[in-house]
PDB file of C-alpha atoms in Angstrom:
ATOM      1  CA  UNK S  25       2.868  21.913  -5.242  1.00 96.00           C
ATOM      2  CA  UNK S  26       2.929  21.764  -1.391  1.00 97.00           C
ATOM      3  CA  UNK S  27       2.090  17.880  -0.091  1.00 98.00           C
ATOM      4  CA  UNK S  28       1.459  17.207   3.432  1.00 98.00           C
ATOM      5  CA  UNK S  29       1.842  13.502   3.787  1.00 97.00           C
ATOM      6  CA  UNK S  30       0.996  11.829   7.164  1.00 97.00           C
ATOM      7  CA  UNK S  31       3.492   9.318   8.409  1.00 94.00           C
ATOM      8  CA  UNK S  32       7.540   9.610   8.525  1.00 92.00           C
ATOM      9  CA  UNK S  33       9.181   5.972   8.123  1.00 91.00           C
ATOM     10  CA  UNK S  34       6.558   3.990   6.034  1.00 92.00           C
ATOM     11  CA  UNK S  35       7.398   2.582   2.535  1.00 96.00           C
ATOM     12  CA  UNK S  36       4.972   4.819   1.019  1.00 97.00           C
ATOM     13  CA  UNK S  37       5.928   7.732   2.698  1.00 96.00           C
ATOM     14  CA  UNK S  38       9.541   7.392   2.238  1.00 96.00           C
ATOM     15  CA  UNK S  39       8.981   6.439  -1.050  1.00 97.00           C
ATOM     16  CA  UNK S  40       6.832   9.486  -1.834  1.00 97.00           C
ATOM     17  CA  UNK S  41       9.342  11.645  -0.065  1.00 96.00           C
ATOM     18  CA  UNK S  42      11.948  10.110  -2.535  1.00 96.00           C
ATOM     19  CA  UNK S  43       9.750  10.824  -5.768  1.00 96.00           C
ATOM     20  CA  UNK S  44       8.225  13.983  -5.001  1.00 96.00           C
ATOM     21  CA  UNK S  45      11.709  15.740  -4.509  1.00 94.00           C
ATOM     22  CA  UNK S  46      13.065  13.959  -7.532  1.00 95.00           C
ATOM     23  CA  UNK S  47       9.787  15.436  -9.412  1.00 95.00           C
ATOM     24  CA  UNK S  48      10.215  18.680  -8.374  1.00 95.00           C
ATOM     25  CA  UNK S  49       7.523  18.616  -5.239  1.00 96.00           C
ATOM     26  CA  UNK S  50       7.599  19.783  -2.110  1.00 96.00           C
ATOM     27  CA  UNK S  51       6.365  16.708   0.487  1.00 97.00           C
ATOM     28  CA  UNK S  52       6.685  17.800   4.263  1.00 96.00           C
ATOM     29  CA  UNK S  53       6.292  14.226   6.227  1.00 96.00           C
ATOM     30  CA  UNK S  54       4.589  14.420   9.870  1.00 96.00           C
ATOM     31  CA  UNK S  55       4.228  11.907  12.186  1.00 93.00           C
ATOM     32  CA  UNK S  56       4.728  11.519  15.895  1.00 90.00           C
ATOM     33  CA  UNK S  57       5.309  13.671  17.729  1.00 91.00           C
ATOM     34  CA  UNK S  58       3.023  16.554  16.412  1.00 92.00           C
ATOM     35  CA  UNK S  59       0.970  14.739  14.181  1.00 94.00           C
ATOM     36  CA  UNK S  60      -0.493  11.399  16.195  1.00 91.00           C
ATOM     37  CA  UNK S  61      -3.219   9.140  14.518  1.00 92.00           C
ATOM     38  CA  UNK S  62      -5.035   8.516  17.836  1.00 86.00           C
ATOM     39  CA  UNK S  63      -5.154  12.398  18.667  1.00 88.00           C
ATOM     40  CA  UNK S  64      -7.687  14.129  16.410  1.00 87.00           C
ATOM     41  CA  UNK S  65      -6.441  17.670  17.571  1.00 88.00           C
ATOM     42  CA  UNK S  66      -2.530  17.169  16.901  1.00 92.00           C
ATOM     43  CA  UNK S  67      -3.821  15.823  13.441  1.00 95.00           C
ATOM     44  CA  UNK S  68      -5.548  19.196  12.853  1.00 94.00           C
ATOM     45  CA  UNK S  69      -3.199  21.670  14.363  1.00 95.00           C
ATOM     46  CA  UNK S  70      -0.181  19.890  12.148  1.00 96.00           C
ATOM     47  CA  UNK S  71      -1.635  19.982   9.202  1.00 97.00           C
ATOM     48  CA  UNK S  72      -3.326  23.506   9.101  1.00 96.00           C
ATOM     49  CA  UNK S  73       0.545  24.605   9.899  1.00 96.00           C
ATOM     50  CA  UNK S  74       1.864  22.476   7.155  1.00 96.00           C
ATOM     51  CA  UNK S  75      -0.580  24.277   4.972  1.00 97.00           C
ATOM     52  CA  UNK S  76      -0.439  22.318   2.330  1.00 98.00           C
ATOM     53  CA  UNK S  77      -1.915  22.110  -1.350  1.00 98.00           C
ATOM     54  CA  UNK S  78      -3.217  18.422  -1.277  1.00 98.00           C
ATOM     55  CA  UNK S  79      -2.754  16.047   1.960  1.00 98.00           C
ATOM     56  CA  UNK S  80      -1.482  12.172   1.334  1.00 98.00           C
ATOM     57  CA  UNK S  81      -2.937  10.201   4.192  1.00 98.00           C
ATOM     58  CA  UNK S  82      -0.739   7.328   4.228  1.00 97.00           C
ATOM     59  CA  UNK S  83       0.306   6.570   7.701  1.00 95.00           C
ATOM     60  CA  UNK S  84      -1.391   3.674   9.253  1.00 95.00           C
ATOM     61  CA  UNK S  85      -1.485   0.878  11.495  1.00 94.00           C
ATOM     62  CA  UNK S  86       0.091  -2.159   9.442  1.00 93.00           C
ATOM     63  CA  UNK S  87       0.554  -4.885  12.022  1.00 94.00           C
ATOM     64  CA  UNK S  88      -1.816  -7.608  10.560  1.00 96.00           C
ATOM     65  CA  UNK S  89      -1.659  -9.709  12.614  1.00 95.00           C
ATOM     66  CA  UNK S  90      -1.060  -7.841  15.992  1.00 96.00           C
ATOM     67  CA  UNK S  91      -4.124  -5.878  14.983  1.00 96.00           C
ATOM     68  CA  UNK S  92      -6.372  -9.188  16.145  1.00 97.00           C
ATOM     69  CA  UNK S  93      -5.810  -8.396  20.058  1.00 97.00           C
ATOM     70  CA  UNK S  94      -4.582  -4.787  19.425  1.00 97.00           C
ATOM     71  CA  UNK S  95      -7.944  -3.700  17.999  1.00 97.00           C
ATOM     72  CA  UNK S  96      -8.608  -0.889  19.907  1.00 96.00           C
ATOM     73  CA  UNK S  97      -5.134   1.000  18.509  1.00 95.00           C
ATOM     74  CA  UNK S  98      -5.704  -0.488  15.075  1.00 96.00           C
ATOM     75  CA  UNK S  99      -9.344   0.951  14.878  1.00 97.00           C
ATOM     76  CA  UNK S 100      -7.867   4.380  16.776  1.00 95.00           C
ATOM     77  CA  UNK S 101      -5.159   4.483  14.026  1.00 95.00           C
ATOM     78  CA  UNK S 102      -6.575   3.191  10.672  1.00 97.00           C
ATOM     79  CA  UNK S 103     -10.582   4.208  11.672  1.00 97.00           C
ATOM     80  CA  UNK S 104     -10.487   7.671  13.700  1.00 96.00           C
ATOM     81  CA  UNK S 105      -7.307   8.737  12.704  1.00 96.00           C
ATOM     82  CA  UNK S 106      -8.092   8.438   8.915  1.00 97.00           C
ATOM     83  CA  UNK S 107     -11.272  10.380   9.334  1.00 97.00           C
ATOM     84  CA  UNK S 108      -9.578  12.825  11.169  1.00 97.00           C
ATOM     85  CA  UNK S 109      -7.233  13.832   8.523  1.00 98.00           C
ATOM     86  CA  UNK S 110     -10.173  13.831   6.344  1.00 98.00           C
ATOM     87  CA  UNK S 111     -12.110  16.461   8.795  1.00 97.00           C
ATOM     88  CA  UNK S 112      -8.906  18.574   8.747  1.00 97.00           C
ATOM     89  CA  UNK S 113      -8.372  18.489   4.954  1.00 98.00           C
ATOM     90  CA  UNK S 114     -11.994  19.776   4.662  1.00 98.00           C
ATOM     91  CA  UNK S 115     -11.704  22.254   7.127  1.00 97.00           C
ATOM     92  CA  UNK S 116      -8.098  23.329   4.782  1.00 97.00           C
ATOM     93  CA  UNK S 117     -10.498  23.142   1.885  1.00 98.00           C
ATOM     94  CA  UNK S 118      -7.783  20.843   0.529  1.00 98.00           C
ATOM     95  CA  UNK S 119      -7.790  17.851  -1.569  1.00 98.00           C
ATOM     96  CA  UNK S 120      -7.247  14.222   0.106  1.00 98.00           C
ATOM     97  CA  UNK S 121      -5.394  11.111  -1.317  1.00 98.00           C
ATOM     98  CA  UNK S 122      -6.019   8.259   1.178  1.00 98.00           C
ATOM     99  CA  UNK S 123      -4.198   5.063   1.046  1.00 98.00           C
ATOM    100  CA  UNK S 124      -5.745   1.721   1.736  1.00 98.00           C
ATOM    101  CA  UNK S 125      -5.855  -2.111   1.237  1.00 98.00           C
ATOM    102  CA  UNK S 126      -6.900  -5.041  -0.611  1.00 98.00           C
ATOM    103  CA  UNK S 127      -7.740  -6.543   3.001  1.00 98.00           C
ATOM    104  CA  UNK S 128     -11.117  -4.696   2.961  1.00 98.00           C
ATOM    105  CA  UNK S 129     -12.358  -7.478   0.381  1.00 98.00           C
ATOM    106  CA  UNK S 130     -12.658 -11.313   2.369  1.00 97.00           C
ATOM    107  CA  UNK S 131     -10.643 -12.752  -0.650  1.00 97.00           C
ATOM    108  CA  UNK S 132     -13.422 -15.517  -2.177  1.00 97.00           C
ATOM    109  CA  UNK S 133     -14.026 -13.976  -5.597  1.00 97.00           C
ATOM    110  CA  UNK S 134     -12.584 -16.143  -8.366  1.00 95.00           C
ATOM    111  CA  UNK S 135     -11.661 -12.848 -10.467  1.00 98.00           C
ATOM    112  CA  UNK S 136     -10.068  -9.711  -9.465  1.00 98.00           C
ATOM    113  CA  UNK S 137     -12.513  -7.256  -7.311  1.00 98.00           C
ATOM    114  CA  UNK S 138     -13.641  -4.140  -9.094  1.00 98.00           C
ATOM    115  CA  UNK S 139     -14.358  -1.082  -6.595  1.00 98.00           C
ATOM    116  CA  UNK S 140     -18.143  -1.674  -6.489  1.00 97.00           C
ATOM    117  CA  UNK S 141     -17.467  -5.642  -5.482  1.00 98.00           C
ATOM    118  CA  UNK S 142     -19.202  -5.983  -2.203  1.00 97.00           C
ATOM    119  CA  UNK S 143     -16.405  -5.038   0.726  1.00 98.00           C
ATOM    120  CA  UNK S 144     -16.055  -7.999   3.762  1.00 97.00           C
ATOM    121  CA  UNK S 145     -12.626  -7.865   5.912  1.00 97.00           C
ATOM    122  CA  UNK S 146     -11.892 -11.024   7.717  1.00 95.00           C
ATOM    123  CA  UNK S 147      -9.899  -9.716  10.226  1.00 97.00           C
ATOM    124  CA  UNK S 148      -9.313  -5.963  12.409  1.00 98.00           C
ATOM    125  CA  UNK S 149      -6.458  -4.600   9.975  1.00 98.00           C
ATOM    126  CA  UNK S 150      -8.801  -5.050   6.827  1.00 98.00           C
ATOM    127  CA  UNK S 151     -11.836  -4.171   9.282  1.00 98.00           C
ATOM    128  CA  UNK S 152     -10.141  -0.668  10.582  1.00 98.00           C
ATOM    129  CA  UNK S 153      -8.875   0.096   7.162  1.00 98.00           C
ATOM    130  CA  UNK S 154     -12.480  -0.280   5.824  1.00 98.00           C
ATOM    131  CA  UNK S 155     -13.596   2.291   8.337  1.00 98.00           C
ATOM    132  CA  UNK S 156     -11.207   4.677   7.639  1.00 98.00           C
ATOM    133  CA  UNK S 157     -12.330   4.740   3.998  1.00 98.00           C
ATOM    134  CA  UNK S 158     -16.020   5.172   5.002  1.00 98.00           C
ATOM    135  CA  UNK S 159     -14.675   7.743   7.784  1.00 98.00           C
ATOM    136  CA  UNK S 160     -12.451   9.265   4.907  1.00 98.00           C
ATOM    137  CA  UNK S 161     -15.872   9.136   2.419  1.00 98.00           C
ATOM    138  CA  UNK S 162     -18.334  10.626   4.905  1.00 98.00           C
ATOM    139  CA  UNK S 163     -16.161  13.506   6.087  1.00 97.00           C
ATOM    140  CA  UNK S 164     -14.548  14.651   2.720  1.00 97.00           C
ATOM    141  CA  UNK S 165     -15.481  12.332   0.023  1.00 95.00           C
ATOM    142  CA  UNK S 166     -16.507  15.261  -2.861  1.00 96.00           C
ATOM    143  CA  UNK S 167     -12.899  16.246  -2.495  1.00 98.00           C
ATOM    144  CA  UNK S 168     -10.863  12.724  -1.802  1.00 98.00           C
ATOM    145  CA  UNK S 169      -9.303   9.800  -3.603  1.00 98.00           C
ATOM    146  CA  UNK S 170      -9.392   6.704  -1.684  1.00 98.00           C
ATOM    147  CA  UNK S 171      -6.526   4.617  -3.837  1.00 98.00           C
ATOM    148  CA  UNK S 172      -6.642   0.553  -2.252  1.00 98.00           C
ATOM    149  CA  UNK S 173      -3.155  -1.162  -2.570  1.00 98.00           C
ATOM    150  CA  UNK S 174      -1.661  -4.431  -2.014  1.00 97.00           C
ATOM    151  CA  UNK S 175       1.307  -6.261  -1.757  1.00 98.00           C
ATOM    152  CA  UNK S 176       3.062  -3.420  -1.460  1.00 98.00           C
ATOM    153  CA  UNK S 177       7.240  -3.687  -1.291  1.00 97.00           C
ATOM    154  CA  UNK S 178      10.015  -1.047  -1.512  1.00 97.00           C
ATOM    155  CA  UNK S 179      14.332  -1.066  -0.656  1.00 96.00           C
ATOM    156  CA  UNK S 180      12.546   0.991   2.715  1.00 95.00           C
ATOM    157  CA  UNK S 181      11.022  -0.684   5.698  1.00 92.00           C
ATOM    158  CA  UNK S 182      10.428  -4.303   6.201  1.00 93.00           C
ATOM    159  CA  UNK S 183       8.523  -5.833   3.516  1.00 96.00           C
ATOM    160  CA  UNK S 184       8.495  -9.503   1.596  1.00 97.00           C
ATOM    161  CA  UNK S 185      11.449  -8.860  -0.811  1.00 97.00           C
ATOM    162  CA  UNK S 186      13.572  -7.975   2.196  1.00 96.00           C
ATOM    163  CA  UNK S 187      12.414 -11.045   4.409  1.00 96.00           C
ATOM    164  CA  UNK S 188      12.919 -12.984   1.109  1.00 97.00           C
ATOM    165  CA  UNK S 189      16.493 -12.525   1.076  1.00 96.00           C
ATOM    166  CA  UNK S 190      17.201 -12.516   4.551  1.00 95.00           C
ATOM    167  CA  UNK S 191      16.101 -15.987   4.876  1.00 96.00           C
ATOM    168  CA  UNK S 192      17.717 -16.650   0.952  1.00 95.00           C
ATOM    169  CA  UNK S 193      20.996 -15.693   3.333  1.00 91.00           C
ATOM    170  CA  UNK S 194      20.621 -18.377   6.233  1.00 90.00           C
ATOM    171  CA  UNK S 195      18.720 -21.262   4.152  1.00 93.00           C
ATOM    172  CA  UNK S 196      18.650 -23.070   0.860  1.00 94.00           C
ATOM    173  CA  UNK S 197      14.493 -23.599   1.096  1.00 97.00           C
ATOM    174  CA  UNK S 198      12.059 -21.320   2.117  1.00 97.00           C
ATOM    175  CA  UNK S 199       8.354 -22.560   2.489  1.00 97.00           C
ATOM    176  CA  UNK S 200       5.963 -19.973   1.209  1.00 97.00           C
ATOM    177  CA  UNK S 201       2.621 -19.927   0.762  1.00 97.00           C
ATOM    178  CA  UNK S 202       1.269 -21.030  -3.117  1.00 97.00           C
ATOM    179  CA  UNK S 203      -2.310 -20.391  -2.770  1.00 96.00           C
ATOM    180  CA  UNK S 204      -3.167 -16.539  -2.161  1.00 97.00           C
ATOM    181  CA  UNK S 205      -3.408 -14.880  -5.270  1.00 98.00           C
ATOM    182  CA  UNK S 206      -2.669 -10.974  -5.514  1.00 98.00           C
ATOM    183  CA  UNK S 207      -0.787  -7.999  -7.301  1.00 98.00           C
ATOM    184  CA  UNK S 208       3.105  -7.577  -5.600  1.00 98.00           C
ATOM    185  CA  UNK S 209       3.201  -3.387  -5.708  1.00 98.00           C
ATOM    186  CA  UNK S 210       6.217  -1.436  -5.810  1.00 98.00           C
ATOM    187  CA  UNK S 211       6.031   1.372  -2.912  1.00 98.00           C
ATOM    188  CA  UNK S 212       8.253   3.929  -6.073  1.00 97.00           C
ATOM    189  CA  UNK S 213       5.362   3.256  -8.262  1.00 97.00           C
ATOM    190  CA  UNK S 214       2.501   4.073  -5.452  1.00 98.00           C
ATOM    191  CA  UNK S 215       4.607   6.890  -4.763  1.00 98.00           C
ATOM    192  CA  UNK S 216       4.538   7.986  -8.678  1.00 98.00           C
ATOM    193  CA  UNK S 217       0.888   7.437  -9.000  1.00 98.00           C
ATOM    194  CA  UNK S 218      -0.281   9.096  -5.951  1.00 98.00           C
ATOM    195  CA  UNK S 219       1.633  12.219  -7.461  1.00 98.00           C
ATOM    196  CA  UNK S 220      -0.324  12.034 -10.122  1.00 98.00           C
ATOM    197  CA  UNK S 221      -3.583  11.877  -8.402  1.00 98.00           C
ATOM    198  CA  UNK S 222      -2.831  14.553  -6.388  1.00 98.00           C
ATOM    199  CA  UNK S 223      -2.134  16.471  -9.123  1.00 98.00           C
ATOM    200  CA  UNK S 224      -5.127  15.922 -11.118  1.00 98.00           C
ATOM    201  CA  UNK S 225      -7.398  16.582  -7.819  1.00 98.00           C
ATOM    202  CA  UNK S 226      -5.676  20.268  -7.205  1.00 98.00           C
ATOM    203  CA  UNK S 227      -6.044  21.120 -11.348  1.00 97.00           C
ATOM    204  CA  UNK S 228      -9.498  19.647 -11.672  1.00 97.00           C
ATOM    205  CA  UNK S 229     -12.869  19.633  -9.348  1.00 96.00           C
ATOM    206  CA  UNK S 230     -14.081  17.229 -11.361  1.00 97.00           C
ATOM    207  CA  UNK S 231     -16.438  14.980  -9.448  1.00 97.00           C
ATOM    208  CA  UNK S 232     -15.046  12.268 -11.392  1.00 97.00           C
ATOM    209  CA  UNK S 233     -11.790  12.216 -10.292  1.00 98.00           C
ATOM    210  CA  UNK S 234     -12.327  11.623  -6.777  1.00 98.00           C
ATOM    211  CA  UNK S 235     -13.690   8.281  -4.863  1.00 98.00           C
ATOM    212  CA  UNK S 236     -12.260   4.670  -4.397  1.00 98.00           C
ATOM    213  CA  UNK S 237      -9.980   3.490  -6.889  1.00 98.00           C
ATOM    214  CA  UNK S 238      -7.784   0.131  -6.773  1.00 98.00           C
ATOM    215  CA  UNK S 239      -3.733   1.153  -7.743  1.00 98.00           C
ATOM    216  CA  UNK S 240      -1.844  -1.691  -7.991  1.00 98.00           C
ATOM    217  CA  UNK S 241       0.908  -2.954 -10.387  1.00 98.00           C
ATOM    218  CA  UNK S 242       0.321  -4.721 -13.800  1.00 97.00           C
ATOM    219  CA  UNK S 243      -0.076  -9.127 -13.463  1.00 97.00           C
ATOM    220  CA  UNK S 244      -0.354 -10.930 -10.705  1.00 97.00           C
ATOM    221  CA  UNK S 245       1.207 -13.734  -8.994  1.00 98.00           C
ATOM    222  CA  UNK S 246       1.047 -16.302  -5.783  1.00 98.00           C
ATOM    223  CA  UNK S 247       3.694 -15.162  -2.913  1.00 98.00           C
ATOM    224  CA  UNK S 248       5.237 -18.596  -3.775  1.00 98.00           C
ATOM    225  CA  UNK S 249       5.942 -16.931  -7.181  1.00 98.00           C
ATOM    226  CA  UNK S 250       6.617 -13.562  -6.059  1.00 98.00           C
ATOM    227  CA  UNK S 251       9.635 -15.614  -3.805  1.00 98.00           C
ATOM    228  CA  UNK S 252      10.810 -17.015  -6.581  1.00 98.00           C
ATOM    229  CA  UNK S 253      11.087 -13.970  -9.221  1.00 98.00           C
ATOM    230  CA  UNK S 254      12.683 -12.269  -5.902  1.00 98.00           C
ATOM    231  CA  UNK S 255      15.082 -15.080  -5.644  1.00 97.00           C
ATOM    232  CA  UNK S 256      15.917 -15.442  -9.835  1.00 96.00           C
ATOM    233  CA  UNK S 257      16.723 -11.601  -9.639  1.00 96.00           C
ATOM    234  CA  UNK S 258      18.793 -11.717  -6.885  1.00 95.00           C
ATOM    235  CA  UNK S 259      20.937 -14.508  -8.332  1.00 94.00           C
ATOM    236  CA  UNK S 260      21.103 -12.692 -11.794  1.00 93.00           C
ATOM    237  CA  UNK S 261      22.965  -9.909  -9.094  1.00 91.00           C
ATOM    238  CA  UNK S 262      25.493 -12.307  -7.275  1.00 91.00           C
ATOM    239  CA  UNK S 263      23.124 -11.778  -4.553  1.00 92.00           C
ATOM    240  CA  UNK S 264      21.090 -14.751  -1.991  1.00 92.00           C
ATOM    241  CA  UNK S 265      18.905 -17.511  -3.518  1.00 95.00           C
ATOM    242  CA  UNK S 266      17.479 -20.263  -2.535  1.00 97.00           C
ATOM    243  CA  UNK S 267      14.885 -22.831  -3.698  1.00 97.00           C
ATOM    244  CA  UNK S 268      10.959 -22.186  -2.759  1.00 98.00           C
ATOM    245  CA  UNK S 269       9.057 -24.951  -1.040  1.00 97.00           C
ATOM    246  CA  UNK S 270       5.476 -24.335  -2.384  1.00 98.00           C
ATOM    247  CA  UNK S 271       2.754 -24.881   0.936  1.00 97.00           C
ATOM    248  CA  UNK S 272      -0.645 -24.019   1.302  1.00 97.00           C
ATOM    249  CA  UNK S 273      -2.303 -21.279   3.840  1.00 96.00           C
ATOM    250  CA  UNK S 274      -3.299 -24.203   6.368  1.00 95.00           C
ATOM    251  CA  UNK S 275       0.784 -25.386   6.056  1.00 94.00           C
ATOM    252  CA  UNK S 276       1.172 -21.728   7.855  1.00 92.00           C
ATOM    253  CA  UNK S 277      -1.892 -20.524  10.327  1.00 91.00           C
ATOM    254  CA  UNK S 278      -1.462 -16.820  11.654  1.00 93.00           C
ATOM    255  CA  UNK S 279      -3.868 -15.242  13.629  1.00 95.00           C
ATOM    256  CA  UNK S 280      -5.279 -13.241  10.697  1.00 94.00           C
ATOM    257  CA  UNK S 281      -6.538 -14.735   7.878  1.00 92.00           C
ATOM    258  CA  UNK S 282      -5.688 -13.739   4.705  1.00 93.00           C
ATOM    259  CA  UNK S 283      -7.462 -12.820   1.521  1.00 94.00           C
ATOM    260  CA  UNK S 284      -7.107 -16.125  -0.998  1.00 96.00           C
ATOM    261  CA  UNK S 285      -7.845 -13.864  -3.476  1.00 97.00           C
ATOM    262  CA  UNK S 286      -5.964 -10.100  -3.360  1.00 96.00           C
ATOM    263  CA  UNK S 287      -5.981  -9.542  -7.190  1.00 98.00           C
ATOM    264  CA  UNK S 288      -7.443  -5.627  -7.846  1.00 98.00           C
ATOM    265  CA  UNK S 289      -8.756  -4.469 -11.152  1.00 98.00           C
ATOM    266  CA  UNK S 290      -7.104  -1.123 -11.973  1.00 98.00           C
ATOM    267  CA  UNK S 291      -9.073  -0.313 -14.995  1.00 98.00           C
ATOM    268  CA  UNK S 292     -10.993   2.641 -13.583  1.00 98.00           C
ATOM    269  CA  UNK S 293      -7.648   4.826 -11.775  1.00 98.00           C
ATOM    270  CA  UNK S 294      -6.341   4.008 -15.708  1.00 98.00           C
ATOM    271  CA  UNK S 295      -9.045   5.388 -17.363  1.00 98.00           C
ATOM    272  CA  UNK S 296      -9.835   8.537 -14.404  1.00 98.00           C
ATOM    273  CA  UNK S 297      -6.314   9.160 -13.995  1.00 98.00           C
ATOM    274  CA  UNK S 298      -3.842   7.934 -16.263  1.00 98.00           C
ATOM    275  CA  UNK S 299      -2.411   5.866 -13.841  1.00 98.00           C
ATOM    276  CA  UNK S 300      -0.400   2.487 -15.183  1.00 96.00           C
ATOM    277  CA  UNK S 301       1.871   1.036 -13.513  1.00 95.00           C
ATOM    278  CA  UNK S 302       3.918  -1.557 -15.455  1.00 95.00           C
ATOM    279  CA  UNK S 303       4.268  -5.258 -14.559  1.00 96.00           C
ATOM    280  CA  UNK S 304       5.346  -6.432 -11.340  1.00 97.00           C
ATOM    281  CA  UNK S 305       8.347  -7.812 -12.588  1.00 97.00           C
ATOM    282  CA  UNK S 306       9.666  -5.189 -13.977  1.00 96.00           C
ATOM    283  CA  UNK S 307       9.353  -2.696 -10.751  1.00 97.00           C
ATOM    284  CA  UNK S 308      10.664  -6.003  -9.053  1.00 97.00           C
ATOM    285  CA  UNK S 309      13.925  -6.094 -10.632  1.00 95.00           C
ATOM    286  CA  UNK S 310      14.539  -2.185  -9.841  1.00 95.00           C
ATOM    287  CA  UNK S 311      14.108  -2.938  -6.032  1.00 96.00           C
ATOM    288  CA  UNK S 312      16.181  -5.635  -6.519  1.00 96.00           C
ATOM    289  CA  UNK S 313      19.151  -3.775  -8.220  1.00 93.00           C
ATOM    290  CA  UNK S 314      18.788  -1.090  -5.270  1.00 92.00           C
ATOM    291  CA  UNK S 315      18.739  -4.472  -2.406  1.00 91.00           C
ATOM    292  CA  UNK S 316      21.243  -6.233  -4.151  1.00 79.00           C
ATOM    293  CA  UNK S 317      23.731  -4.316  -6.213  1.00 65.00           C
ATOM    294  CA  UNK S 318      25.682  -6.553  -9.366  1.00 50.00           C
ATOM    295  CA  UNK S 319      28.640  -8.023  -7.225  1.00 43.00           C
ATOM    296  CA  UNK S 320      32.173  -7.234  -8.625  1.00 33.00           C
TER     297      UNK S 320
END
């Protein structure tokens, strides 16, 4: 199967290039220059000579929050560009994976949001994301999955695990916020899902099969606790530590605000597509040994 994925250096995307070859796939990556987010005709024109099987759009503009006085880019990128891909998958005749966020949901439900749970972003990123889904939806929605992550780390990019030991390397406490709830998602097991999905959208037209769906990994956790199973593997490899200083989201303002609540039920992609991903801690500890390999 021939997968046109959008994007070149994101953790998803590498980690989907990574997988898919490993799986036997063939993933063609294009980003700038001839495939650009915030030019609807390079979008087109790339991936009609890609010609793929299934498109993966997973670039997008992640910059939280840089997106609240870059809004114009981040609704270009995430909004535009996102439809875009969709209008060139249908014009392919081609089906769509699309990869967004937990930040579409403002964060105040005490459980964790099902895909019909009212959507409310507090801030551009979630607010461009959620138009790229409804841009994705109105263009190509009989033929697309819209899969919503979160939390999402990987040994690729810069991501929490990484910043986590980085500071573990300079400082024996690191202050991190105890009071946002979510699901920490391994970028490999996105990567392995979205496979899946876009293999079960080329076999099968079923109606079924396409729409939103949340994909993240098994339990949940604070980022205060995410620190400190990132920390306790480390130190099981000979690798940085350090003790976690648990503070609250008004100990550290940022100019977006942040869902309290991040925590996706994943019971309909389980029961649609056979996707389940195992427990956070477990996908944690094979980053970890990839970061931070046993020292000799």
């Amino acid at each position: 199967m021939r997968i046109a994925v959008t994007g070149k250096t994101g953790q998803v995307v590498t980690s989907l290039i990574e997988r898919g070859a490993a799986a036997g796939y063939e993933v063609i990556a294009l980003g700038r220059p001839e495939l650009d987010l915030a030019d609807p005709a390079l979008v087109a024109r790339a991936l009609e000579a890609a010609a793929p099987d299934v498109i993966v759009s997973a670039a997008a503009y992640t910059a939280v929050d840089k997106a609240e006085s870059e809004s114009d880019l981040a609704y270009a990128v995430n909004g535009a560009g996102a439809g875009a891909v969709a209008h060139a998958a249908r014009a392919l005749g081609v089906p769509l994976v699309h990869v967004s966020t937990d930040y579409v949901f403002d964060g105040t439900l005490d459980r964790p949001y099902v895909e019909s749970d009212p959507t409310g972003p507090t801030g551009v990123y979630g607010a461009s994301k959620l138009a790229g889904e409804q841009a994705v939806l109105a263009a190509h929605g009989n033929n697309s999955a819209v899969l919503r992550v979160a939390w999402v780390y990987s040994p690729f990019g810069a991501n929490f695990v990484k910043t986590m030991l980085r500071l573990a390397g300079d400082r024996d406490e690191v202050s991190v916020v105890a009071d946002q709830l979510g699901n920490p998602t391994s970028a490999l097991e996105i990567a392995d899902a979205i496979l899946l999905v876009a293999t079960n959208l080329v076999a099968d037209s079923n109606p079924a099969l396409r729409g939103i769906f949340h994909m993240t990994a098994s339990g949940e956790a604070s980022w205060a606790d995410f620190a400190e199973a990132i920390f306790a593997a480390s130190d099981k490899k000979g690798g940085a530590t350090a003790q976690v200083k648990r503070i609250t989201t008004a100990d550290y303002p940022t100019p977006a605000t942040r869902p309290a609540n991040s925590r996706l039920d994943c019971s309909l992609v389980a029961q649609v597509h056979g996707v389940v991903m195992p427990d956070w801690r477990q996908s944690l500890d094979r980053v970890i040994a990839r970061l931070q390999p046993a020292a000799n």
